[in-house]
Amino acid sequence: MSSDTPTTIKCPGCEDGEIVFDAQLLLAGTRFTCNSCSASICLSDNSKSTLATGLLRLDQMKQNLGSLKTAASRPKMN
């Protein structure tokens, strides 16, 4: 699975701060904390397979998109 830029969400606790997280690290069990109130998020064990499947499918879609872009940049002449 590829590593992308971190994701930022509005803190559900204080609604003023932000929580910046990386999906791969979240999957690995890392806890991420709000920059304002110190509320934190982590992934429950029950959700790990769902996130892993979603990340795998996202990577597959990105690969397919890359293949389509490559094919589109080299049109076939008949």
Short mmCIF file of C-alpha atoms in Angstrom, two decimals:
data_model
loop_
_atom_site.label_atom_id
_atom_site.label_comp_id
_atom_site.label_asym_id
_atom_site.label_seq_id
_atom_site.Cartn_x
_atom_site.Cartn_y
_atom_site.Cartn_z
CA MET A 1 0.00 0.00 0.00
CA SER A 2 1.31 3.40 -0.89
CA SER A 3 2.02 6.20 1.50
CA ASP A 4 0.32 9.49 0.73
CA THR A 5 0.22 12.88 2.34
CA PRO A 6 -1.40 13.04 5.76
CA THR A 7 -5.12 13.72 6.13
CA THR A 8 -6.47 16.52 8.30
CA ILE A 9 -9.86 16.43 10.01
CA LYS A 10 -11.60 18.93 12.26
CA CYS A 11 -11.40 17.76 15.87
CA PRO A 12 -14.70 16.12 16.87
CA GLY A 13 -13.98 17.03 20.51
CA CYS A 14 -13.34 20.77 20.52
CA GLU A 15 -14.24 21.58 16.89
CA ASP A 16 -11.51 24.24 16.94
CA GLY A 17 -8.38 22.19 16.43
CA GLU A 18 -7.31 19.71 13.82
CA ILE A 19 -6.14 16.12 13.91
CA VAL A 20 -3.57 15.26 11.26
CA PHE A 21 -3.17 11.54 10.57
CA ASP A 22 -1.72 9.06 8.13
CA ALA A 23 -3.94 6.11 7.21
CA GLN A 24 -1.04 3.63 7.16
CA LEU A 25 0.08 4.68 10.64
CA LEU A 26 -3.51 4.62 11.85
CA LEU A 27 -3.74 1.05 10.56
CA ALA A 28 -0.51 0.22 12.43
CA GLY A 29 -2.08 1.35 15.70
CA THR A 30 -0.76 4.90 16.01
CA ARG A 31 -2.90 7.35 17.97
CA PHE A 32 -3.25 10.92 16.63
CA THR A 33 -3.95 13.95 18.79
CA CYS A 34 -5.76 17.27 18.29
CA ASN A 35 -3.42 20.25 18.12
CA SER A 36 -5.76 22.25 20.34
CA CYS A 37 -7.44 20.13 23.01
CA SER A 38 -5.39 16.91 23.04
CA ALA A 39 -8.37 14.73 22.10
CA SER A 40 -7.13 11.72 20.15
CA ILE A 41 -8.25 9.19 17.59
CA CYS A 42 -7.16 5.63 16.97
CA LEU A 43 -8.49 2.68 15.03
CA SER A 44 -10.36 -0.10 16.80
CA ASP A 45 -9.28 -3.67 16.12
CA ASN A 46 -12.69 -4.32 14.55
CA SER A 47 -12.08 -1.62 11.92
CA LYS A 48 -8.55 -2.58 10.85
CA SER A 49 -9.61 -5.02 8.14
CA THR A 50 -12.10 -2.50 6.72
CA LEU A 51 -9.42 0.20 6.50
CA ALA A 52 -6.86 -2.22 5.07
CA THR A 53 -9.31 -3.31 2.36
CA GLY A 54 -10.19 0.29 1.56
CA LEU A 55 -6.53 1.30 1.27
CA LEU A 56 -5.80 -1.67 -0.97
CA ARG A 57 -8.72 -0.80 -3.25
CA LEU A 58 -7.62 2.85 -3.34
CA ASP A 59 -4.13 1.79 -4.42
CA GLN A 60 -5.63 -0.43 -7.12
CA MET A 61 -7.75 2.45 -8.40
CA LYS A 62 -4.69 4.73 -8.49
CA GLN A 63 -2.76 2.12 -10.47
CA ASN A 64 -5.65 1.72 -12.92
CA LEU A 65 -5.86 5.49 -13.33
CA GLY A 66 -2.13 5.65 -13.99
CA SER A 67 -2.47 2.96 -16.65
CA LEU A 68 -5.35 4.83 -18.28
CA LYS A 69 -3.36 8.08 -18.31
CA THR A 70 -0.40 6.30 -19.88
CA ALA A 71 -2.59 4.69 -22.52
CA ALA A 72 -4.29 8.01 -23.27
CA SER A 73 -0.97 9.74 -23.77
CA ARG A 74 -0.03 7.21 -26.47
CA PRO A 75 -3.02 7.03 -28.84
CA LYS A 76 -2.94 4.23 -31.39
CA MET A 77 -2.93 5.17 -35.02
CA ASN A 78 -4.72 2.78 -37.37
#
